[in-house]
Coordinates of C-alpha atoms in Angstrom, one line a residue:
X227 CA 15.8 -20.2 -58.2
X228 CA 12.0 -18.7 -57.9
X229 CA 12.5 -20.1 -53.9
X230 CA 15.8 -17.7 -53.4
X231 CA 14.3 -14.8 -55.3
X232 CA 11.3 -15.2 -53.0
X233 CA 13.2 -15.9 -50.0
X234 CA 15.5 -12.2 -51.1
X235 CA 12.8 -9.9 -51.6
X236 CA 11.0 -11.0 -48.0
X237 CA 14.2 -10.4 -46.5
X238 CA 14.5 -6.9 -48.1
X239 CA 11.2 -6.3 -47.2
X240 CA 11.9 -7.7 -43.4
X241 CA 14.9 -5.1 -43.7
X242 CA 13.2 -2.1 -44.8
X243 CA 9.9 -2.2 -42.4
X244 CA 12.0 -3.2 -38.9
X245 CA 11.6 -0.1 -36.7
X246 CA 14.7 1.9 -35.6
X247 CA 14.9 0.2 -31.9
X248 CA 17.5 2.2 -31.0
X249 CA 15.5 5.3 -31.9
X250 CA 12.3 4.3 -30.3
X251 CA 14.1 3.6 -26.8
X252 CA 15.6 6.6 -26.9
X253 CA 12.3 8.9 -27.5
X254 CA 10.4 6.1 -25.1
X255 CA 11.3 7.8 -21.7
X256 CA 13.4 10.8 -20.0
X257 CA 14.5 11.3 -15.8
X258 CA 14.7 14.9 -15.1
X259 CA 17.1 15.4 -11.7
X260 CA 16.6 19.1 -10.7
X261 CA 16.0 20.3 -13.8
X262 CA 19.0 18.4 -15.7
X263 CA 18.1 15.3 -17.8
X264 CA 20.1 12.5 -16.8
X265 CA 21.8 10.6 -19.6
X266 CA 20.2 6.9 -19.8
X267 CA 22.3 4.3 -21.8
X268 CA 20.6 3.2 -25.0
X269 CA 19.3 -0.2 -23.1
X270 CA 18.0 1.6 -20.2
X271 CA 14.5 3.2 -19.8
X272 CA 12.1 4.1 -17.1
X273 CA 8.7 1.1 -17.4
X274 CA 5.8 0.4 -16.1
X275 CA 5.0 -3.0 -14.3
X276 CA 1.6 -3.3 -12.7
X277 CA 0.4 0.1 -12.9
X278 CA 3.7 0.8 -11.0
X279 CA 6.2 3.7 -12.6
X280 CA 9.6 1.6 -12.3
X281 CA 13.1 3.5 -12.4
X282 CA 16.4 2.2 -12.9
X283 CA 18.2 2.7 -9.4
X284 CA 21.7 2.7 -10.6
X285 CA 21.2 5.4 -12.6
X286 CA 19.1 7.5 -10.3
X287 CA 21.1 6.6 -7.1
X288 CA 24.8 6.9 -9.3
X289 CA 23.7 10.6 -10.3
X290 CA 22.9 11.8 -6.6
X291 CA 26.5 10.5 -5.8
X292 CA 25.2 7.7 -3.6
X293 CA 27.6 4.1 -3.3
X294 CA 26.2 1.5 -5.5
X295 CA 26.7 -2.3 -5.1
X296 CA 25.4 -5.1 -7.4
X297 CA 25.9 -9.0 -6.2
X298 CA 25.3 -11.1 -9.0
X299 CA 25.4 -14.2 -7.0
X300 CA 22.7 -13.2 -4.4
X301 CA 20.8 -10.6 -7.3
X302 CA 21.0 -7.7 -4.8
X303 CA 21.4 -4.2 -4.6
X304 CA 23.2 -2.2 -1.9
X305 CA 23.0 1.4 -2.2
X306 CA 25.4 3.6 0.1
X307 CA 23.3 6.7 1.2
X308 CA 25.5 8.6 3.7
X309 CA 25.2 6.5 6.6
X310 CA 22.4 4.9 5.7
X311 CA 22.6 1.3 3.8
X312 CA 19.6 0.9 1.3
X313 CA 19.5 -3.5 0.2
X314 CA 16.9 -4.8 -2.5
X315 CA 16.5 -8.1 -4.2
X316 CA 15.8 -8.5 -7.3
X317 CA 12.0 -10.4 -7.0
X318 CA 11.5 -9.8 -3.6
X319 CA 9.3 -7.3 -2.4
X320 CA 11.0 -7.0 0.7
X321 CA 13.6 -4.2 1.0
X322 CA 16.1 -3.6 3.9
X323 CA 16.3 0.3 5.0
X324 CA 18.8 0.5 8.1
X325 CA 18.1 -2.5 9.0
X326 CA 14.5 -2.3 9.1
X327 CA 12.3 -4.3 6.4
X328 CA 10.6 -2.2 3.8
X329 CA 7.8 -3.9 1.5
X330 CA 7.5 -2.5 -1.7
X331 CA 4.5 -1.9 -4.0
X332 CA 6.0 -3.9 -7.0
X333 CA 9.4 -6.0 -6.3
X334 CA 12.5 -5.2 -8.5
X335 CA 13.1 -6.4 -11.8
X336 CA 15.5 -6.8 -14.5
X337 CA 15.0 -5.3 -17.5
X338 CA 17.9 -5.4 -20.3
X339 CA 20.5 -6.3 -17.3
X340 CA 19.6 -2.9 -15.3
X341 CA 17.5 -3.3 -12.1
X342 CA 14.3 -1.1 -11.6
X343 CA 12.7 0.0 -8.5
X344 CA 9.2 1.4 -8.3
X345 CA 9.3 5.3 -7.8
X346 CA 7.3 5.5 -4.9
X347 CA 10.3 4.1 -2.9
X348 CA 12.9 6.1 -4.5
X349 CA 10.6 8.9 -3.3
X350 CA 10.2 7.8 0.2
X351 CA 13.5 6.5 0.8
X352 CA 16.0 8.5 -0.7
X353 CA 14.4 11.7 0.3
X354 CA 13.4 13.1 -3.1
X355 CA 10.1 14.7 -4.3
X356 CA 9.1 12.9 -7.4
X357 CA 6.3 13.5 -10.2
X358 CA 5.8 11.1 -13.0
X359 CA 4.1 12.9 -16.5
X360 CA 2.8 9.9 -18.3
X361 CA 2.1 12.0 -21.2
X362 CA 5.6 12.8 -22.4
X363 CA 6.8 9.7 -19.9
X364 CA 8.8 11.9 -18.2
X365 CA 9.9 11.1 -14.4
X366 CA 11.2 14.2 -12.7
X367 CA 13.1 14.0 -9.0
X368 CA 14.3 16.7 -7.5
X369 CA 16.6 16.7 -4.2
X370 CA 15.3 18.5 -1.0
X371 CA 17.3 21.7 -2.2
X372 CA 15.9 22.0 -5.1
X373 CA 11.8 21.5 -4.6
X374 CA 11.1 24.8 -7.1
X375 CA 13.1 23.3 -9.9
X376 CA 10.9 20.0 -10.0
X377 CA 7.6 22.9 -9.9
X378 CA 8.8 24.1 -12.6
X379 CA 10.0 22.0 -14.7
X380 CA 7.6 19.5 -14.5
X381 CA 4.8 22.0 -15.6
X382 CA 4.9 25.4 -17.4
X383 CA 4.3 28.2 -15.2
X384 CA 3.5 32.1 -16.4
X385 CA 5.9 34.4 -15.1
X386 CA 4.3 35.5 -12.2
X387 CA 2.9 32.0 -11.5
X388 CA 3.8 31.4 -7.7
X389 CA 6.3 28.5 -7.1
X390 CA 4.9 25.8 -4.7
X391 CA 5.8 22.2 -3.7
X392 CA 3.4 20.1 -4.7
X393 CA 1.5 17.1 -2.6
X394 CA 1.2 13.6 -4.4
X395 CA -2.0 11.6 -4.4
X396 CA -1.5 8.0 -3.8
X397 CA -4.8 6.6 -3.6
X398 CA -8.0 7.5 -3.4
X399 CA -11.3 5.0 -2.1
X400 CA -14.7 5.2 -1.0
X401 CA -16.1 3.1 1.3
X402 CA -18.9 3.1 4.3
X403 CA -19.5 7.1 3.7
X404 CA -15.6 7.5 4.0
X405 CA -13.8 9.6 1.5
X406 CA -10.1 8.4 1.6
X407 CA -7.6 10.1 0.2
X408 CA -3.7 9.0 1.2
X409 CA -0.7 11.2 0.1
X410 CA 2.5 12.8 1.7
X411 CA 1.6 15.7 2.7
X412 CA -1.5 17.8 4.1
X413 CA -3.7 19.9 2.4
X414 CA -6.5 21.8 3.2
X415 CA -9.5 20.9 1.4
X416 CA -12.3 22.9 -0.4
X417 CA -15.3 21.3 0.3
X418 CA -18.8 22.6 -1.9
X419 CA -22.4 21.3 -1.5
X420 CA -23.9 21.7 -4.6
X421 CA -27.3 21.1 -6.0
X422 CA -28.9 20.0 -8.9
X423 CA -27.2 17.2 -9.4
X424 CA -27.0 17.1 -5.8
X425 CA -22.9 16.3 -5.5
X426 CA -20.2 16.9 -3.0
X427 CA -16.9 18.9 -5.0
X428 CA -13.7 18.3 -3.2
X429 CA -10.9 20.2 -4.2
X430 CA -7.3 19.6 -3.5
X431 CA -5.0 22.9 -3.7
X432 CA -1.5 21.8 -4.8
X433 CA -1.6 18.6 -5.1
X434 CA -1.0 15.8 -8.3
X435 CA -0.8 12.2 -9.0
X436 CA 1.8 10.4 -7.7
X437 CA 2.3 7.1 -9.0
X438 CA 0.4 5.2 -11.9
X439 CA -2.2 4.3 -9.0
X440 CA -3.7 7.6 -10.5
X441 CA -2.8 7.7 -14.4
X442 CA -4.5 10.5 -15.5
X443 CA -3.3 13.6 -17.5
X444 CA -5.1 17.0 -16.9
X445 CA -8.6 17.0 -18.2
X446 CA -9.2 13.0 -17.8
X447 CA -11.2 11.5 -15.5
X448 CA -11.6 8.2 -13.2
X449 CA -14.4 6.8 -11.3
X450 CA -14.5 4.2 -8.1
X451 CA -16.5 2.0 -7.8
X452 CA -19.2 2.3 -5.7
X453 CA -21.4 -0.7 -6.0
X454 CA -23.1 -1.3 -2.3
X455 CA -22.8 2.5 -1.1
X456 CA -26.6 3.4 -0.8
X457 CA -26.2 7.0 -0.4
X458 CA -23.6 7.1 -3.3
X459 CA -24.0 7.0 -7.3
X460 CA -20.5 7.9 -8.4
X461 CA -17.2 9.1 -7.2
X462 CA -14.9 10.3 -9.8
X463 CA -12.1 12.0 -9.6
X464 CA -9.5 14.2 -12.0
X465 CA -6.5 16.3 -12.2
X466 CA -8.6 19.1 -12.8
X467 CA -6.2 22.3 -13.1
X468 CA -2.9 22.9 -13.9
X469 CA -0.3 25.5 -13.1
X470 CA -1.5 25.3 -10.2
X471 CA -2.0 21.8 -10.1
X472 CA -5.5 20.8 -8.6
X473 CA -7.1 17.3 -7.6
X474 CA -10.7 17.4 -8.2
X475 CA -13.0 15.1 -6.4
X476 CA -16.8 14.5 -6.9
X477 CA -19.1 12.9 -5.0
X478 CA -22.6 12.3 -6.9
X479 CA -26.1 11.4 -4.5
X480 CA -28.2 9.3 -4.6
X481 CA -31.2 11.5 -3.8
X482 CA -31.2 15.3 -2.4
X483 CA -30.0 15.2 1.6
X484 CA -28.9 17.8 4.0
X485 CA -25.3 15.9 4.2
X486 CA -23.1 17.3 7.0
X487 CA -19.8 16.9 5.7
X488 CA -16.5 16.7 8.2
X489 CA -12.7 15.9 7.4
X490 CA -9.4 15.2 9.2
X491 CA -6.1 14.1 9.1
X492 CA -5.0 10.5 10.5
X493 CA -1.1 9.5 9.9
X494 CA -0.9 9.7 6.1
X495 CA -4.4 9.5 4.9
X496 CA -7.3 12.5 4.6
X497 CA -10.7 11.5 5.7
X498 CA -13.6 12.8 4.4
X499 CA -16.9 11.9 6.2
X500 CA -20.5 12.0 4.9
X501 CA -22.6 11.8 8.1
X502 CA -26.1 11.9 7.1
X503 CA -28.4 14.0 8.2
X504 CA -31.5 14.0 5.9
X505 CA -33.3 11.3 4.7
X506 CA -31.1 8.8 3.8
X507 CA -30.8 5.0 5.6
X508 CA -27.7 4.2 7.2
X509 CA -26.0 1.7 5.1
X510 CA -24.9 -0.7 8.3
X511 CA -27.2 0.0 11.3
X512 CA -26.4 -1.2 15.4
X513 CA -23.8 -4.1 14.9
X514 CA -25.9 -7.4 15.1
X515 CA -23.5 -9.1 17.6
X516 CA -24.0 -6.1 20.2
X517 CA -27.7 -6.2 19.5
X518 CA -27.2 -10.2 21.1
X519 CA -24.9 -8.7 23.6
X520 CA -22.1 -10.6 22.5
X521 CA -18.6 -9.1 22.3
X522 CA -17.3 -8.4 18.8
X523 CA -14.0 -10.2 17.7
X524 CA -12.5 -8.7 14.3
X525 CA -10.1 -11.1 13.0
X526 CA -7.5 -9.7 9.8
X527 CA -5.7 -12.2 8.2
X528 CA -2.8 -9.7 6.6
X529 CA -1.9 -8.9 2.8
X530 CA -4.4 -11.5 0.5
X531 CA -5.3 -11.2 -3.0
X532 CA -2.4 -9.2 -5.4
X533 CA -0.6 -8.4 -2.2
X534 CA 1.2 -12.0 -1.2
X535 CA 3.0 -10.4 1.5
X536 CA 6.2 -12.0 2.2
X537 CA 7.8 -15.4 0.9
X538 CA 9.1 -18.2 3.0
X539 CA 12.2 -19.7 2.2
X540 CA 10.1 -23.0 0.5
X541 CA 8.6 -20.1 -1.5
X542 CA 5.0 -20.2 0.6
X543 CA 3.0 -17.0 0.3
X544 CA 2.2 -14.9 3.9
X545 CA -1.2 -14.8 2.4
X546 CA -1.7 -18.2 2.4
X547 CA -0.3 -19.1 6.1
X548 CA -2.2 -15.5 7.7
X549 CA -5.6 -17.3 6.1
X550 CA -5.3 -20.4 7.1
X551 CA -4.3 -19.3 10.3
X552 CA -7.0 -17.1 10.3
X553 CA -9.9 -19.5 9.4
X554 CA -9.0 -21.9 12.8
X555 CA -9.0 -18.4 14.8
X556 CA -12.6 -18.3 13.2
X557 CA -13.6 -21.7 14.0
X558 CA -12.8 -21.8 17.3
X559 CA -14.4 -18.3 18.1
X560 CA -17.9 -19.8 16.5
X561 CA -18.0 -22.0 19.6
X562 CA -18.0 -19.5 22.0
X563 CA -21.5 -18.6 22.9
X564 CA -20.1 -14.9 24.2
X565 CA -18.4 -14.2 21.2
X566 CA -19.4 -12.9 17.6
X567 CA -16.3 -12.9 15.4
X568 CA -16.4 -11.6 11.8
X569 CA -13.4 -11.8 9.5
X570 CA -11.9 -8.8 7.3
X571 CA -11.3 -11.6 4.6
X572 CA -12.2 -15.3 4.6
X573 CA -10.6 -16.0 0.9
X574 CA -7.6 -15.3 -1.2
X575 CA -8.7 -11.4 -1.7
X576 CA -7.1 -7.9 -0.8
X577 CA -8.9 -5.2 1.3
X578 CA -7.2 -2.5 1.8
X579 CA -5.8 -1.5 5.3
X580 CA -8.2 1.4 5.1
X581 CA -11.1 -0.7 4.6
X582 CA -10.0 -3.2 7.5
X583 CA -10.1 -0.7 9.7
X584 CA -13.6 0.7 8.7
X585 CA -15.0 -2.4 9.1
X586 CA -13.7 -2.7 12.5
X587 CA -14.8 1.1 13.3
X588 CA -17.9 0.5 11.6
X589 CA -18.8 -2.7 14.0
X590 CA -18.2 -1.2 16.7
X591 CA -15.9 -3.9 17.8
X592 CA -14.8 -4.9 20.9
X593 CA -11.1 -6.2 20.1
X594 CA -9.1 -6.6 16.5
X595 CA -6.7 -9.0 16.0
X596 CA -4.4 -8.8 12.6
X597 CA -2.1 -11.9 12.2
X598 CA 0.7 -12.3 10.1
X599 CA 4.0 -13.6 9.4
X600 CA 7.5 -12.3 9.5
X601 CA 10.6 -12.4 7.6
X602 CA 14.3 -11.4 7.0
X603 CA 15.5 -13.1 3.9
X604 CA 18.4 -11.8 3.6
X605 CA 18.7 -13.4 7.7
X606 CA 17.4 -16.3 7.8
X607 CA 18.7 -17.0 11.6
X608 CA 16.2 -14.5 12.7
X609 CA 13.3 -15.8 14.0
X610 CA 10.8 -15.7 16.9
X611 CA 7.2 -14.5 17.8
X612 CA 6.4 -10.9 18.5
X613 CA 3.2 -9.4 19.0
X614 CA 2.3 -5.3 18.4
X615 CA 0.2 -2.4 19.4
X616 CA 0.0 0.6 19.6
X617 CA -0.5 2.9 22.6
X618 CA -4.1 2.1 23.9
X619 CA -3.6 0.6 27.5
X620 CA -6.0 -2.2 26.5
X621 CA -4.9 -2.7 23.2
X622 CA -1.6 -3.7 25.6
X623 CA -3.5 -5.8 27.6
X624 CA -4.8 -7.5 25.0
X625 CA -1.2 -7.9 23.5
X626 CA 0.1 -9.6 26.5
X627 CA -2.5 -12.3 27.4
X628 CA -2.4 -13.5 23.6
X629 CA 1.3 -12.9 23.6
X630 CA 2.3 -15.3 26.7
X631 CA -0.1 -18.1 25.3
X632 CA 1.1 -17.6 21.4
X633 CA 5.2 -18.7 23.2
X634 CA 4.1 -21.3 24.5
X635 CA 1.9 -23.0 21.7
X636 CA 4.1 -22.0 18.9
X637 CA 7.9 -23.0 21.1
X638 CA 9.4 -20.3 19.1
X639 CA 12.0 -17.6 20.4
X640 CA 9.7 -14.8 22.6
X641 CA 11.0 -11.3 20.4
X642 CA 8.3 -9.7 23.3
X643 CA 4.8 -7.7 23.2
X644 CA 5.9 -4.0 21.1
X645 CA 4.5 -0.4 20.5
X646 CA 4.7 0.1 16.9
X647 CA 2.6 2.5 14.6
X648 CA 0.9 0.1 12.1
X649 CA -2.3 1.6 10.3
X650 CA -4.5 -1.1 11.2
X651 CA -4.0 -0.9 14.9
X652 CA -3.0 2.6 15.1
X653 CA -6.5 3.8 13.6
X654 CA -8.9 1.2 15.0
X655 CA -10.9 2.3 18.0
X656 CA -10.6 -0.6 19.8
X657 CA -8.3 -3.2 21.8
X658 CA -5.9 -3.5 18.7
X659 CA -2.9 -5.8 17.8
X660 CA -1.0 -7.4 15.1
X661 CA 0.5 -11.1 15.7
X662 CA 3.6 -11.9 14.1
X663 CA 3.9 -15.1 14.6
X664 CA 6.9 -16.7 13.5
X665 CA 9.7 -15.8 10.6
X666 CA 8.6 -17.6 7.4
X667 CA 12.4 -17.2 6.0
X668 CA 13.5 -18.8 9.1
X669 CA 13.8 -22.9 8.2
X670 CA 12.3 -24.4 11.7
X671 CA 9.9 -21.1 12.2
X672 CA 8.8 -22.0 8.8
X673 CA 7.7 -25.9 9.7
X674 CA 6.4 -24.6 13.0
X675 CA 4.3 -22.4 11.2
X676 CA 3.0 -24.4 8.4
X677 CA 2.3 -27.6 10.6
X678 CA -1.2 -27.8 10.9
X679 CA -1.4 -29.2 14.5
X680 CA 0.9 -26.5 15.4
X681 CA -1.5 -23.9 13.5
X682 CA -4.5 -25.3 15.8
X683 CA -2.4 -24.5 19.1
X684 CA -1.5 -21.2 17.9
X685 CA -5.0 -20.6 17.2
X686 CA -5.9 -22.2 20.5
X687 CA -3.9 -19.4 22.5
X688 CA -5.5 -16.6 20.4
X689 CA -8.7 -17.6 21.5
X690 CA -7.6 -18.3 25.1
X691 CA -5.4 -14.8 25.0
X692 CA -8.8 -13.1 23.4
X693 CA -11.1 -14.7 26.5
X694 CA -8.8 -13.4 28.7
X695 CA -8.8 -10.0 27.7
X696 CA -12.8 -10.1 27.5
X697 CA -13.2 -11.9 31.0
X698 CA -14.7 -14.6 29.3
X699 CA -14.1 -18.2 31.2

């Protein structure tokens, strides 16, 4: 009898404490489409996954009229924009746009049987501005007729505030006396010297966080890290103002230097650069392997570390194959007597595409090669090598005396040497390209690729492709 009476009031107690779920999903998140709140169901809610702002898509794209489509059997989504046929899979973080292949900061999930997207793409591909507030967890979109009602909603203005579109931030990194800042628009910087601390201010005009890359209400701050910058103590950097919104960035010296400070515009990405002109040592000085005069090989094995790239249809990392791959490029290379190579990773971590191409610019390098490894899972009959670059007559060169070798060592379908626009060989100064060299979601690309004989031949006709381009017997 004591047992039940126990066993009562614990329940009643169980009863009266449980929070009101319903309640506390409600209040958890909002989506403001110009200007209107959209009506979530009860279950649904806007989340964060990896520092990643996450909407749910059939909501968003159901309330700008767009087609939607959910296989269960295949865990896909295929949204009907216009003409334009958007397809994601649930776990993959390769998306279809049109046909082309999309990869996506954070793959799609399912949360309480609705699948969420990160916002970044629903930004990019659907042609909406987009703001997060992670305050009041409040995502506001607005379509391209609309780009006042977003201002204005998603921040109080007075009344004779001016209305303007405002430019997202979507990373920010320091590295080699380079100030990086990438984001969708262009804005003109306000640049200060100031003294005492001795400190470079950047302002940014216009501009806001875009993603939880950046999670920072106004008034809070972040720092980079700057560990190995010589001339650098700190970088931090705030949303500084509001109404307007302003992006402050601060740069603190080591030690007082005239710094002559210069910045430009490359795809995508502001770039702020510190060239030194006081007292200060230059953190990397004449490249070693010129000093030898020995040509300079760069060698990128793609994605690494928490970016896995693609996965093959046995459910192999990219990473893993562009590495090992990599590593007998390498080895081969340190035989040659003519050649220095250096590698923009030579274990399982991420440098960013910015950073891969500093290094590269830094070294003054006489060719870059970025390998990889390609995939269509939702067609796995595609396969083939193909090898890019971009514009440079030598980085074209280059392509096809690695590209004719690559066929023939790998047996694999020739998809032929392309121009395409990638960062890493669009902004390095040098004979540039990126080797794709098989599809990993293709079933006999796959054991091509992963074979390591086959990986030795591959690398084999790099090398020979390389020494080719270099005039190198």
């Amino acid at each position: 009898m004591k047992k039940t009476i126990l066993l009562m009031i614990l329940f009643l107690f169980f009863l009266i404490n449980l929070p009101d779920q319903s309640h506390a999903a409600a209040g958890q998140s909002k989506i403001i489409l110009d200007g209107q709140e959209v009506i979530l169901p009860s279950d649904v809610q806007v989340t964060v996954i990896n520092k990643h702002v996450m909407v749910p898509i059939r909501v968003v794209a159901e309330n700008l009229k767009f087609g939607v489509d959910w296989d269960q059997k295949s865990h896909s989504v295929t949204i009907q924009q216009n003409s334009k046929i958007i397809s994601l899979h649930v776990d993959q973080r390769e998306a279809r746009v049109a046909e082309t292949p999309i990869l996506l900061d954070v793959a799609p999930q399912i949360l309480n049987q609705s699948v969420v997207v990160p916002l970044r793409f629903v930004s990019e591909q659907m042609g909406l501005a987009v703001s997060w507030d992670n305050k009041d967890k409040i995502v506001y979109l607005t379509t391209s007729t609309n780009n006042s009602a977003q201002t204005e909603a998603s921040t109080p203005h007075s009344e004779n505030s001016e209305q303007v579109s405002l430019t997202h931030i979507s990373e920010i990194n320091f590295l080699n006396n380079q100030l990086v800042v990438s984001m969708n628009g262009i804005v003109t910087p306000i640049i200060s010297n100031l003294k005492d601390p001795n400190r470079i201010v950047i302002d940014l005009p216009n501009t806001t966080f875009g993603d939880l890359s950046q999670p920072l209400a106004s008034g809070s701050m972040a720092k980079l890290d700057v560990s190995g910058q010589p001339n650098v103590s700190e970088v931090r950097y705030s949303l500084f103002n509001r109404d307007p919104d302003q992006i402050r960035i601060v740069i603190e010296m080591n030690r007082d230097s005239i710094i002559q400070v210069n910045h430009e515009f490359i795809g995508d990405q502001l770039i702020i650069d510190l060239n030194d002109t006081g007292d200060f040592e230059s953190p990397i000085q004449e490249p070693l392997a010129g000093e030898r005069g020995r040509k300079i090989v760069v060698i990128d094995p793609g994605h690494g570390g928490s970016d896995p790239g693609t996965i093959s249809i046995s459910n192999k990392y990219e990473k893993d194959f562009n590495l090992a791959l990599s590593l007998k490029v390498q080895e081969l290379l340190l035989k040659e007597p003519e050649i220095e190579v250096l590698m923009t990773r030579d274990s399982d971590v991420y440098p960013t595409r910015t950073e891969r191409v500093q290094l590269a610019n830094t070294l003054n390098a006489d060719v870059f090669v970025s390998i990889h490894g390609n995939s269509v899972l939702e067609s796995p009959q595609a396969n083939g090598t193909e090898t890019y670059y971009y514009q440079r007559s030598s980085s074209k060169q280059l392509a096809n005396a690695i590209h004719k070798r690559l066929i023939k060592a790998m047996g694999l379908k020739d998809r032929g040497v392309k121009d395409k626009s990638f960062q890493v060989i669009r902004e390095t100064k040098m004979a540039a390209v990126l080797l794709e060299i098989g599809f990993l979601s293709n079933i006999s690309d796959e054991k091509a690729m992963l074979s390591n004989t086959v990986q030795y031949k591959a690398a084999q006709a790099i090398v020979d492709g390389i020494k080719e381009y270099l005039s190198i017997k």
